[in-house]
Short mmCIF file of C-alpha atoms and ligand atoms in Angstrom, two decimals:
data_model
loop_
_atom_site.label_atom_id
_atom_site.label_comp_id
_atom_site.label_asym_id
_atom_site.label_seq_id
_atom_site.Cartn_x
_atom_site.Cartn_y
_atom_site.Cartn_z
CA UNK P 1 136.71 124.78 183.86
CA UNK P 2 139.91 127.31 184.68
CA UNK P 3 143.29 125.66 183.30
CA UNK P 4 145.24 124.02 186.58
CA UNK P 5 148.23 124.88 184.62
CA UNK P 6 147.29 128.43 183.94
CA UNK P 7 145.29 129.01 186.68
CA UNK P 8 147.31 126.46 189.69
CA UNK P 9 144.64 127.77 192.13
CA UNK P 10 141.51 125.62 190.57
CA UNK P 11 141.93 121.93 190.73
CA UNK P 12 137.54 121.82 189.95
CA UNK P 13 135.67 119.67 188.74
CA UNK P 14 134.96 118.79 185.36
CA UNK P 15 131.88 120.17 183.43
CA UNK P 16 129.91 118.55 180.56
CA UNK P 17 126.92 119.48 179.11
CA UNK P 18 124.57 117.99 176.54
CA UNK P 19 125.76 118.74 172.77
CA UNK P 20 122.31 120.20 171.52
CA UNK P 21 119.38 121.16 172.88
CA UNK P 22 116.50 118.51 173.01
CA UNK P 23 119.19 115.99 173.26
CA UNK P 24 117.86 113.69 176.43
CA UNK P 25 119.52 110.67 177.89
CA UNK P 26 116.69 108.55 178.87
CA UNK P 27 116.53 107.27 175.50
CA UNK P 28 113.98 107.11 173.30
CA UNK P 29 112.74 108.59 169.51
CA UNK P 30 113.61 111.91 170.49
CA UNK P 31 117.31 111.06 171.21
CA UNK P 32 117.68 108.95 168.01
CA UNK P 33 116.66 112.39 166.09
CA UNK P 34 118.61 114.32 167.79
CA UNK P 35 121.72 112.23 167.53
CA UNK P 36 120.81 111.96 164.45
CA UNK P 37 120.73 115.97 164.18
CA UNK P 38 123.61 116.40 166.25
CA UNK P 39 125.99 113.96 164.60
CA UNK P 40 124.99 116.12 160.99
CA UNK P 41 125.86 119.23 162.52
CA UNK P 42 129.22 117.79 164.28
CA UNK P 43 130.23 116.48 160.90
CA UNK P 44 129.63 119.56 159.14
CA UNK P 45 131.11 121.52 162.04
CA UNK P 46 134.41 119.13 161.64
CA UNK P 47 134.58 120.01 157.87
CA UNK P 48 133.84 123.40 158.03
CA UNK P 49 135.81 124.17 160.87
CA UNK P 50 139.03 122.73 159.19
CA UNK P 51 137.86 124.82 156.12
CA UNK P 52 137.51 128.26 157.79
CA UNK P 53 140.60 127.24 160.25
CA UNK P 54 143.29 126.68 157.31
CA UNK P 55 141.18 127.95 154.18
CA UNK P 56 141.44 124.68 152.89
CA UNK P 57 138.39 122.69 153.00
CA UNK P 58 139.08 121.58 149.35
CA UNK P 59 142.17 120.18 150.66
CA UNK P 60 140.68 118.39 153.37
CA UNK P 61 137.78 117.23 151.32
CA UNK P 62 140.21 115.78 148.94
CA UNK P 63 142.88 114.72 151.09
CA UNK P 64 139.66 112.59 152.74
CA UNK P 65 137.87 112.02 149.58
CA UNK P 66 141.43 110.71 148.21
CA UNK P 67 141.49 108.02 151.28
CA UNK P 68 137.81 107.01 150.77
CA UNK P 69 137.81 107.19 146.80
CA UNK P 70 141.15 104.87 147.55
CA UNK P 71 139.52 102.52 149.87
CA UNK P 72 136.24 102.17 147.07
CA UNK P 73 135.52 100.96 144.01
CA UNK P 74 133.56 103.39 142.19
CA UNK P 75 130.93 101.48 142.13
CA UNK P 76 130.13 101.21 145.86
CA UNK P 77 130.56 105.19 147.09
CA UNK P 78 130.24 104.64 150.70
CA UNK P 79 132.34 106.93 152.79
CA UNK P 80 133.17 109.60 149.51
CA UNK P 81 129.46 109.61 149.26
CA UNK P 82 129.35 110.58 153.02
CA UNK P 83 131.90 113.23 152.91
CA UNK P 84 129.69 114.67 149.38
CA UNK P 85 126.67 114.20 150.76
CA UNK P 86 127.75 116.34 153.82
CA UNK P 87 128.69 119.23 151.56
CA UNK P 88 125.54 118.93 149.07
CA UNK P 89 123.53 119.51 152.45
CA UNK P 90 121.65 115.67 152.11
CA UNK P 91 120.80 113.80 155.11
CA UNK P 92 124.21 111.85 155.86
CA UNK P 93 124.21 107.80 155.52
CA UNK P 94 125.04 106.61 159.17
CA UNK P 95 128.15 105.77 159.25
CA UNK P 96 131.29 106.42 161.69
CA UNK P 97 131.95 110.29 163.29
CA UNK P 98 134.78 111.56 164.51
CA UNK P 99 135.68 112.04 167.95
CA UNK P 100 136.43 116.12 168.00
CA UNK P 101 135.61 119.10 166.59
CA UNK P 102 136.52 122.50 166.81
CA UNK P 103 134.75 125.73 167.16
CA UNK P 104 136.22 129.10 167.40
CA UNK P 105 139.11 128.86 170.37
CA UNK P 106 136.98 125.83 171.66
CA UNK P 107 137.77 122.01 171.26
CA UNK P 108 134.58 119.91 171.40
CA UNK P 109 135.81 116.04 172.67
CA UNK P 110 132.75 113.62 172.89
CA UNK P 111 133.10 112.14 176.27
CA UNK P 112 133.76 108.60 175.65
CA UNK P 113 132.91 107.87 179.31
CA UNK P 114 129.41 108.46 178.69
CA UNK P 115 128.87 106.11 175.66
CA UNK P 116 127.00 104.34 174.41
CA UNK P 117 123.74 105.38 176.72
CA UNK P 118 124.51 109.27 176.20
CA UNK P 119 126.19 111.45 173.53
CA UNK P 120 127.45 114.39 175.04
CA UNK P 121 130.58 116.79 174.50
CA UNK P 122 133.29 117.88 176.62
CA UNK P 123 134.45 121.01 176.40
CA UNK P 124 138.61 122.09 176.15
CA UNK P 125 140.03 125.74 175.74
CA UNK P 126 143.77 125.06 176.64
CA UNK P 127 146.11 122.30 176.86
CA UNK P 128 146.04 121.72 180.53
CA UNK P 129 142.13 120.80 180.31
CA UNK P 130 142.93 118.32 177.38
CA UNK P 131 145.78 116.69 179.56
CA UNK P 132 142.53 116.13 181.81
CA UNK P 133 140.61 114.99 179.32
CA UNK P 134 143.21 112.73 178.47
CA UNK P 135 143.74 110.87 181.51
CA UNK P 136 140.07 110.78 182.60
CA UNK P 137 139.79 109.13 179.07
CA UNK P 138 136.68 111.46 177.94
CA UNK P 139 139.10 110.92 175.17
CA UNK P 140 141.14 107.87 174.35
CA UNK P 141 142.97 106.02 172.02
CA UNK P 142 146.57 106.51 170.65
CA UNK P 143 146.06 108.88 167.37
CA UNK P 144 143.03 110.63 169.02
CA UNK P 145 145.29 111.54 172.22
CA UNK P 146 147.86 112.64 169.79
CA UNK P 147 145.56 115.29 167.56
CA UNK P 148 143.29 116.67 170.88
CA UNK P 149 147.12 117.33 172.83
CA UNK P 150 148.44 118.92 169.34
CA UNK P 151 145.60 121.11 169.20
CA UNK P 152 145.20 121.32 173.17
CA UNK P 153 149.02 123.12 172.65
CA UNK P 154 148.21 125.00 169.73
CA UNK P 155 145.49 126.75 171.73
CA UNK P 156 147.88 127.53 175.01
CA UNK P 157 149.80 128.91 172.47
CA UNK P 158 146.93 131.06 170.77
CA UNK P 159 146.24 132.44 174.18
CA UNK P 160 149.63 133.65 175.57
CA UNK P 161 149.78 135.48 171.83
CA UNK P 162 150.56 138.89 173.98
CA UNK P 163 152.13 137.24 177.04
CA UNK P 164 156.14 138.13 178.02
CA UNK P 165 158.25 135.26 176.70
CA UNK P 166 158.98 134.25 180.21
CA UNK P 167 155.37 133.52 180.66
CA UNK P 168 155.06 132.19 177.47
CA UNK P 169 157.57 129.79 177.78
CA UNK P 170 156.77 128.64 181.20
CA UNK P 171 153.39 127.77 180.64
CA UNK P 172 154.21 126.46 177.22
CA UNK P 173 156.88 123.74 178.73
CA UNK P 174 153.99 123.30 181.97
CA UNK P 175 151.59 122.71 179.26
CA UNK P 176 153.99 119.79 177.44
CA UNK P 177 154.86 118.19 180.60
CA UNK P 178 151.17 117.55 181.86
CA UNK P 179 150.20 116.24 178.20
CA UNK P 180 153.36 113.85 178.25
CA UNK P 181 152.82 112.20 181.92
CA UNK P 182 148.50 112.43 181.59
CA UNK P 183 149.27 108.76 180.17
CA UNK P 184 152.28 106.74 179.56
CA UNK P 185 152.02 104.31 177.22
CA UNK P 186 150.48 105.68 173.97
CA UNK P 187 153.58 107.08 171.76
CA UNK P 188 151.36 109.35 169.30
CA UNK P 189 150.78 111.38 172.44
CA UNK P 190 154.69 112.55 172.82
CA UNK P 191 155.22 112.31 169.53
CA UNK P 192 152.42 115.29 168.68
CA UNK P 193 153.81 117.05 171.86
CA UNK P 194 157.19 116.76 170.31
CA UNK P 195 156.69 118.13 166.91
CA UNK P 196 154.83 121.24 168.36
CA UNK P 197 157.33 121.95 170.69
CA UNK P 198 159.91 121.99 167.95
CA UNK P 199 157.91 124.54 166.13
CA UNK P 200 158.08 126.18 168.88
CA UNK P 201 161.69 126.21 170.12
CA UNK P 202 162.55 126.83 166.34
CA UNK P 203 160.79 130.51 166.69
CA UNK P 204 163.33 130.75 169.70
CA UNK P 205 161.69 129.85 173.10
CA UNK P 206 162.12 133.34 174.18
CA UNK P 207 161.06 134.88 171.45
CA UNK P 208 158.85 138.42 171.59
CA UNK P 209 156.99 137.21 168.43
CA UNK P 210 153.83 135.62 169.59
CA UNK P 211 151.72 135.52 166.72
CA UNK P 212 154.28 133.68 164.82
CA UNK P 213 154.17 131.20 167.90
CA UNK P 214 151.08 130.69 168.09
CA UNK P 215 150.66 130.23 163.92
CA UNK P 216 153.56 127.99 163.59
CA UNK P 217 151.57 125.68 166.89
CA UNK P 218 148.48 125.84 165.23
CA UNK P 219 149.80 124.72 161.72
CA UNK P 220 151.67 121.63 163.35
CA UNK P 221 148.49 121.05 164.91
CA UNK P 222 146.23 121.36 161.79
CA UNK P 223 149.00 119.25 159.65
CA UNK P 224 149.00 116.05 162.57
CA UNK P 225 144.75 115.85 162.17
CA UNK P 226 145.07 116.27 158.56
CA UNK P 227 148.31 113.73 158.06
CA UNK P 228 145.81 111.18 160.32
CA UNK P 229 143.03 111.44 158.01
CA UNK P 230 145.01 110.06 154.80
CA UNK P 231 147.90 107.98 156.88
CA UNK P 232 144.46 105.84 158.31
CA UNK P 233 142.79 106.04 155.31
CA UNK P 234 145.92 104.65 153.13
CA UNK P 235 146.31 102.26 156.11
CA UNK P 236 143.25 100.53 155.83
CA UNK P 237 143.45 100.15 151.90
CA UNK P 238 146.62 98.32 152.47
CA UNK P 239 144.77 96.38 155.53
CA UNK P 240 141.86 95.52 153.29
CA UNK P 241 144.26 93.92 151.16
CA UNK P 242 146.18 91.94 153.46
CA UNK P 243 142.63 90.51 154.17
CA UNK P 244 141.70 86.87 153.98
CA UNK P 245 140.90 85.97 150.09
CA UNK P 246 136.85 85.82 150.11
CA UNK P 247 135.04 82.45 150.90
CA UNK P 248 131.48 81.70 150.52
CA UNK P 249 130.98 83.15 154.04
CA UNK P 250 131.19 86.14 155.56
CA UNK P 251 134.52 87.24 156.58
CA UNK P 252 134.97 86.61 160.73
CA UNK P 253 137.44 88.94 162.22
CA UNK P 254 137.74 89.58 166.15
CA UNK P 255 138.98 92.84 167.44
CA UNK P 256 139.50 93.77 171.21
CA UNK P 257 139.68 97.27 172.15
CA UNK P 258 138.14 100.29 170.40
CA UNK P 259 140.48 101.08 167.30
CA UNK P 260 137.76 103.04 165.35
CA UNK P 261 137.14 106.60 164.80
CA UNK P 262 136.52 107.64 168.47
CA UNK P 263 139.83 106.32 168.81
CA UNK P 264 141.84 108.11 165.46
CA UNK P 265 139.63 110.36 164.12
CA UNK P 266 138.37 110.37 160.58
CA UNK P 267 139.54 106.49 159.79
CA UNK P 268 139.87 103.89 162.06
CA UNK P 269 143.04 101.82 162.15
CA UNK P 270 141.85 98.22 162.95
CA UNK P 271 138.20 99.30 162.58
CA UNK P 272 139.46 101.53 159.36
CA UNK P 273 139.75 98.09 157.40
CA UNK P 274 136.52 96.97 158.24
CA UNK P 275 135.30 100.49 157.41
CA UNK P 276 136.44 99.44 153.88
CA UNK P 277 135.54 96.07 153.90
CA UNK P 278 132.01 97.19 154.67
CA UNK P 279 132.09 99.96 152.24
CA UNK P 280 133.15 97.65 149.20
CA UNK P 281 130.16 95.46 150.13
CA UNK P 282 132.53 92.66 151.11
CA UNK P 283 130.80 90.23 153.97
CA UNK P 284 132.18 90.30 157.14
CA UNK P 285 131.04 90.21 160.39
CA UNK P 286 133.10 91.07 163.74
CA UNK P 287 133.59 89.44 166.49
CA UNK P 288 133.72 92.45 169.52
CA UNK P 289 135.94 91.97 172.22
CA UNK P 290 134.08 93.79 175.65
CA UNK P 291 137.47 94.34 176.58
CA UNK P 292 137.17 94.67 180.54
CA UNK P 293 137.67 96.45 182.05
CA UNK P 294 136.93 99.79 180.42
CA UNK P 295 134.22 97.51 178.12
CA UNK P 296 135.64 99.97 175.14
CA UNK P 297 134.76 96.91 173.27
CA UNK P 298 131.09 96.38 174.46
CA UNK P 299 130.79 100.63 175.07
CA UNK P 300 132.51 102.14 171.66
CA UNK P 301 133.10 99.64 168.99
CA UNK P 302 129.91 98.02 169.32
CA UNK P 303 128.18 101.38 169.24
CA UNK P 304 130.57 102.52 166.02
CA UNK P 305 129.72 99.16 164.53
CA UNK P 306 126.03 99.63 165.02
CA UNK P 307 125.91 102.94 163.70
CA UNK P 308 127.28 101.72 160.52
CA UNK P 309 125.52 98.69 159.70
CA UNK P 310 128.76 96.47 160.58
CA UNK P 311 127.01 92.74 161.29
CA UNK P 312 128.80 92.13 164.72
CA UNK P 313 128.51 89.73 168.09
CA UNK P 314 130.07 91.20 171.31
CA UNK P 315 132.17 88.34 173.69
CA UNK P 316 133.09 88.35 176.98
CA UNK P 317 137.07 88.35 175.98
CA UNK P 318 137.59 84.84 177.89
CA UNK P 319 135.37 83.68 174.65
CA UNK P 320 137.79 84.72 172.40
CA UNK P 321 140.09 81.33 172.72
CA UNK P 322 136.73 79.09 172.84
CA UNK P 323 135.88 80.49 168.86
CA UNK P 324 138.98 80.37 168.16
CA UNK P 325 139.02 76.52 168.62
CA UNK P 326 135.84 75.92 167.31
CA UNK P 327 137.36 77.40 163.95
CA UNK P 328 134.75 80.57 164.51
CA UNK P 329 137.31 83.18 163.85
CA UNK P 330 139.44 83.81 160.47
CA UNK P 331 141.40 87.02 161.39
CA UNK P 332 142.19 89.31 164.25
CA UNK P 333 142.92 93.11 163.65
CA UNK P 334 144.04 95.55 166.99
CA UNK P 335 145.27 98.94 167.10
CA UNK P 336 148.38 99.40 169.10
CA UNK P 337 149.41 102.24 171.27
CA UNK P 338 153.11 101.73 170.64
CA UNK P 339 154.91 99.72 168.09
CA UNK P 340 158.71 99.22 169.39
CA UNK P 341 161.63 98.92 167.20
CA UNK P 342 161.86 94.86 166.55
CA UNK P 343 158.23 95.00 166.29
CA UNK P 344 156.94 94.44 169.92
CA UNK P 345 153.87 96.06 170.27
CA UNK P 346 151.51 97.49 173.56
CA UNK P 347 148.14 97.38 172.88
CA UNK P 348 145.71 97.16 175.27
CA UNK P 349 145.62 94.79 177.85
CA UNK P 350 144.01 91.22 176.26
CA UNK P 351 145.55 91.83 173.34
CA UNK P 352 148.78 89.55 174.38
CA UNK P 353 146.92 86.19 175.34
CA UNK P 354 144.53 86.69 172.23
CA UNK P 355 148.03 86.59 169.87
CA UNK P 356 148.99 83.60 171.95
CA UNK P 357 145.78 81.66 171.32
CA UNK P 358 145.61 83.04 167.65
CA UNK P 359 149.25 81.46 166.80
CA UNK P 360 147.56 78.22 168.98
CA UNK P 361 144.82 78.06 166.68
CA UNK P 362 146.68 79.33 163.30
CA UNK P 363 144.66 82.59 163.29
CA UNK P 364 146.46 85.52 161.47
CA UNK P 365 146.98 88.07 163.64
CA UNK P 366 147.36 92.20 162.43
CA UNK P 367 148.61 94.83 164.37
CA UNK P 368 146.98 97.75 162.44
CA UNK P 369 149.53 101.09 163.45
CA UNK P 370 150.27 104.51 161.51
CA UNK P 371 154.05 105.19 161.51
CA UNK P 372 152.67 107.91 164.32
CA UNK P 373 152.58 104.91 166.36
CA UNK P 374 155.57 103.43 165.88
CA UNK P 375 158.80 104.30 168.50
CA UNK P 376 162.09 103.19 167.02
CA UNK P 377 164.19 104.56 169.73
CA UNK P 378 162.70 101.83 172.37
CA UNK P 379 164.59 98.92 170.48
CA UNK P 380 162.08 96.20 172.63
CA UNK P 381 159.19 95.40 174.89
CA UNK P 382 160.67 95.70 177.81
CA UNK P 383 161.00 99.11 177.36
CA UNK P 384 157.46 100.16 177.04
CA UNK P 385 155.75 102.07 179.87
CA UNK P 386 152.60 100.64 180.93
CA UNK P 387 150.12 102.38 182.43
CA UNK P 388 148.82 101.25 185.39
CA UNK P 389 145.12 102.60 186.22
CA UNK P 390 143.10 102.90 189.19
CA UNK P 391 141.37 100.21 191.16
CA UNK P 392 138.25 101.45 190.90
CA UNK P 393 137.78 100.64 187.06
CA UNK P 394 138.21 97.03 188.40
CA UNK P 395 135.89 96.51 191.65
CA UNK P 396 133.23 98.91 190.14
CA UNK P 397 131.32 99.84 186.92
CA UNK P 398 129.81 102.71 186.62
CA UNK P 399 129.20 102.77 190.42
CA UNK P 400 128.33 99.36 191.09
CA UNK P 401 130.68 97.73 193.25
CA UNK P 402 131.19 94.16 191.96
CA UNK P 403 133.98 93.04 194.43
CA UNK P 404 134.70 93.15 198.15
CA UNK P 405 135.45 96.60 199.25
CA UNK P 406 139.25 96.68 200.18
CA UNK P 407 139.64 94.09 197.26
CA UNK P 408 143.74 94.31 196.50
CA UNK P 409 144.13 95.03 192.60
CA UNK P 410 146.10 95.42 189.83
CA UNK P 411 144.88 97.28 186.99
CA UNK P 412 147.35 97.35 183.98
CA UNK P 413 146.09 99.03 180.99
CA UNK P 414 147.92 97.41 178.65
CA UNK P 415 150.36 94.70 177.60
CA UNK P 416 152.67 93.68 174.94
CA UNK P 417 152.75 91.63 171.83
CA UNK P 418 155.68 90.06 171.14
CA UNK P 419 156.61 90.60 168.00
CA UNK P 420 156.79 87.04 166.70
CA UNK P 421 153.26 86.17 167.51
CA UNK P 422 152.37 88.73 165.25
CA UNK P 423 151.82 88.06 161.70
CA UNK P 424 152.12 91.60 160.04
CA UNK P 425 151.66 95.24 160.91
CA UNK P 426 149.94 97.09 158.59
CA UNK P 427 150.94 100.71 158.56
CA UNK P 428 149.83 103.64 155.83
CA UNK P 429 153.37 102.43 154.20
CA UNK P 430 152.01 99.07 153.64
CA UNK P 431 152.07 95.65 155.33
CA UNK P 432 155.31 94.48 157.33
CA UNK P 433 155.91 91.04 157.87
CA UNK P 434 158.38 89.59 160.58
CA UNK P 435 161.13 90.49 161.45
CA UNK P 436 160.34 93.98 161.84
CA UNK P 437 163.49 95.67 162.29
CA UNK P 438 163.90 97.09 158.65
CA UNK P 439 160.46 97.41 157.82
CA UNK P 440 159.89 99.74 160.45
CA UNK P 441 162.62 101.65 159.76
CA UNK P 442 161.71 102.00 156.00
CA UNK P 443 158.10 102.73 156.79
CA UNK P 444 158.58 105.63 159.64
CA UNK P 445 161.43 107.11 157.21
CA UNK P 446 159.49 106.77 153.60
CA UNK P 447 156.10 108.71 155.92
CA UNK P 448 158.18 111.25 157.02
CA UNK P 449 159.39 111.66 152.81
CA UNK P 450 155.77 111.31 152.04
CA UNK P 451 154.90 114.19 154.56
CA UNK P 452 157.86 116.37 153.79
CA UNK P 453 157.31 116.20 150.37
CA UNK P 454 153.45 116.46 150.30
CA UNK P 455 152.28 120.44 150.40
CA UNK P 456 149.92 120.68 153.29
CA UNK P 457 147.70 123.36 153.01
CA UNK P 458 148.55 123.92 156.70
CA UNK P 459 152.56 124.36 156.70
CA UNK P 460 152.23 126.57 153.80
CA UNK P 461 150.05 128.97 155.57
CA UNK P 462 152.97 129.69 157.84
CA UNK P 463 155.87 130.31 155.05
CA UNK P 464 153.69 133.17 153.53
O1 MRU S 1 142.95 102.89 177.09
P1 MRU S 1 142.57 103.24 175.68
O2 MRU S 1 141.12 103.13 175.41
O3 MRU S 1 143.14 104.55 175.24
O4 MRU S 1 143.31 102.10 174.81
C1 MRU S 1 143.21 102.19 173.43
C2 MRU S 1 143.83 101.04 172.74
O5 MRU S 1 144.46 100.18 173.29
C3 MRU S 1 143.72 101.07 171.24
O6 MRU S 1 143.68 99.79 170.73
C4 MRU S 1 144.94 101.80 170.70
O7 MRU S 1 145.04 103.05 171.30
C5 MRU S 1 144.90 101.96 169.23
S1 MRU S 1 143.65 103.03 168.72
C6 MRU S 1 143.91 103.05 167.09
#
């Protein structure tokens, strides 16, 4: 598909096509292999693209390996044996996959739309096709936005290497602008747009030198994917710990939403703990959310959950107060799109009357968010944009109308959490508790140390 941005004459439609050959979606053995194949060969791709991109696949590896060996007791190996199995070439345990890869100047999203009954990819070369990508939510979720619009940037960048600076510049600042406004409410995704930009207009924004553009973009880029790796990774050690002590039942947490690794990339946030949980053996089993009325609930964690082996029971999310009640439920976890400066958090739309009914019922109640996620200079709720999304998401699905045509609705995509219904937010700093203000603070300024002061194989790159 031409760029809109780079191209303003095409405003086309969208192609997809099926990942791998033999890959059908009427269902069926032969797409079980398949996925099977294909989900191999994506997580190979992911880790040998980042090696050949940067050079530094050890780093990755062990940058991963470091969050997983974290997050396990030796004994256990679950996701480390994952990443080493990939590399020793063995069949890969199922587990959860990441939702992009790239190839060459080509950015791979799996269209989220399209799951669970098909696994196909979406293809992006430039920033103006991720914006799309972004707001038709073939991807979604906060971090996710954040990496695909990086790396969406980086490869504008890449491909006005020879361009005038005029041009350059022009389509560079077009190229931010549709990112920012494709949606509203996650932070991540102006935060990544921010810190590439400033790469940028530190090379001077008119500046003749385009390959030391373009490899200053692409390093910002490469260091936001691999900071996400082991900022969810450290994230959902310090959630596992914040975790109920164990019973002689299994664990019972509800989550609403999709806050896995479709959603974040390698870890999870919310889903990230029970990644770990699962992977040190403890029992849990999750309560899904459907989460109208996207259903990323009933559509993507359920399908991440079954794909790992995570015992789970989807709800309609009106059931959520009913288990609640009945004592059925011992924890919530949610992601959060933006985490406001006293601790107010948007998350997506549910996630509000569930905190209500778990402070009702005495439920704790995390809001798992990176420091990525986190907006300090919003100081409350009130000043969160929320998205508002079409009416068709509401009187359809999937093209079957299930309300009276001409129906009036409102379709907001999210809500906030005010921060005292919430009982901690667990961030790859640690767990905050109430009020907010300070930990927040500490946390966004001791990641930013953590980052500065950690070598990434990425930054690096650029200084020689
Ligand atoms: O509209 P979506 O699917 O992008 O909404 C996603 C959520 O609300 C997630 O809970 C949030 O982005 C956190 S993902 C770690």
């Amino acid at each position: 598909m031409a760029d809109p941005i780079e191209d303003s004459t095409d405003q086309g439609a969208p192609s997809a096509r099926a990942a791998t050959a033999g890959l059908t979606e009427s269902g069926g053995q032969e797409v079980d292999l398949g996925r099977r194949r294909f989900f191999r060969q994506f997580a190979g791709d992911i880790i040998q693209t980042a090696a050949t991109m940067a050079g530094a696949a050890q780093a990755l590896q062990r940058a991963s390996a470091e969050a997983a060996g974290a997050l396990l007791d030796p004994d256990t190996g679950g996701a480390l044996a994952g990443l080493q199995a990939e590399f020793a070439g063995e069949p890969a345990p199922r587990g959860f996959r990441t939702p992009f890869r790239e190839d060459g100047d080509v950015l791979y999203l799996i269209d989220q739309r399209r799951l669970p009954d098909a696994l196909v990819e979406y293809d992006c070369r430039s920033a103006g096709e991720v914006a799309y990508a972004i707001r038709e939510m073939i991807v979604r979720g906060a971090p996710a936005i954040g990496q695909v619009a990086a790396i969406g940037l980086a490869m504008t960048a890449a491909k006005f290497i020879d361009s005038r600076p005029y041009a350059r510049r022009a389509t560079l600042l077009g190229a931010a602008n549709a990112l920012r406004v494709s949606r509203p409410t996650a932070v991540n995704l102006g935060w990544a747009v921010d810190r590439l930009m400033a790469r940028y207009m530190a090379l001077g924004d008119l500046s003749e030198d385009g390959p030391a553009i373009a490899t200053a973009m692409r390093a910002e880029a490469d260091a936001i994917v691999f900071e996400a790796t082991t900022d969810h990774g450290r994230l959902a050690t310090f959630g596992y710990e914040a975790l109920p002590p164990p019973t002689d039942m299994p664990l019972r947490i509800l989550t609403h939403c999709n806050a896995g690794p479709l959603a974040c990339g390698q870890f999870g946030t919310a889903l990230g703990v029970v990644q770990v949980a699962h992977n040190a053996q403890r029992p849990i089993h999750v309560w899904v959310d459907e989460t109208r009325p996207y259903l990323q609930g009933a559509r993507l964690t359920a399908w991440e959950l079954a794909q790992a082996g995570v015992p789970h029971t989807l709800i309609p999310d009106v059931a959520a107060g009913y288990l609640m009640s009945r004592g059925e439920v011992d924890v919530i976890l949610v992601g959060a799109d933006r985490v406001v400066a006293n601790g107010d958090t948007a998350n997506k739309v549910g996630t509000y009357p569930l905190a209500v009914l778990a402070a009702r019922h005495g439920v704790p109640f995390y809001v798992c968010a990176p420091t990525s996620s986190v907006d300090l200079a919003t100081p409350d709720g009130a000043g969160i944009p929320i998205e508002e999304r079409k009416a068709e998401e509401v009187l359809s699905f999937r093209g079957v109308r299930i309300a009276p045509p001409d129906t009036q609705v409102r379709n907001p995509s999210f809500d906030v959490t005010p921060a005292e219904l919430i009982t901690g937010i667990v961030t790859e700093e640690g767990v905050l508790c109430g009020p907010f203000e300070q930990g927040l603070a500490d946390a966004v300024a001791s990641a930013n140390a953590r980052r500065a002061a950690a070598i990434s194989p990425f930054t690096t790159q650029v200084a020689d």
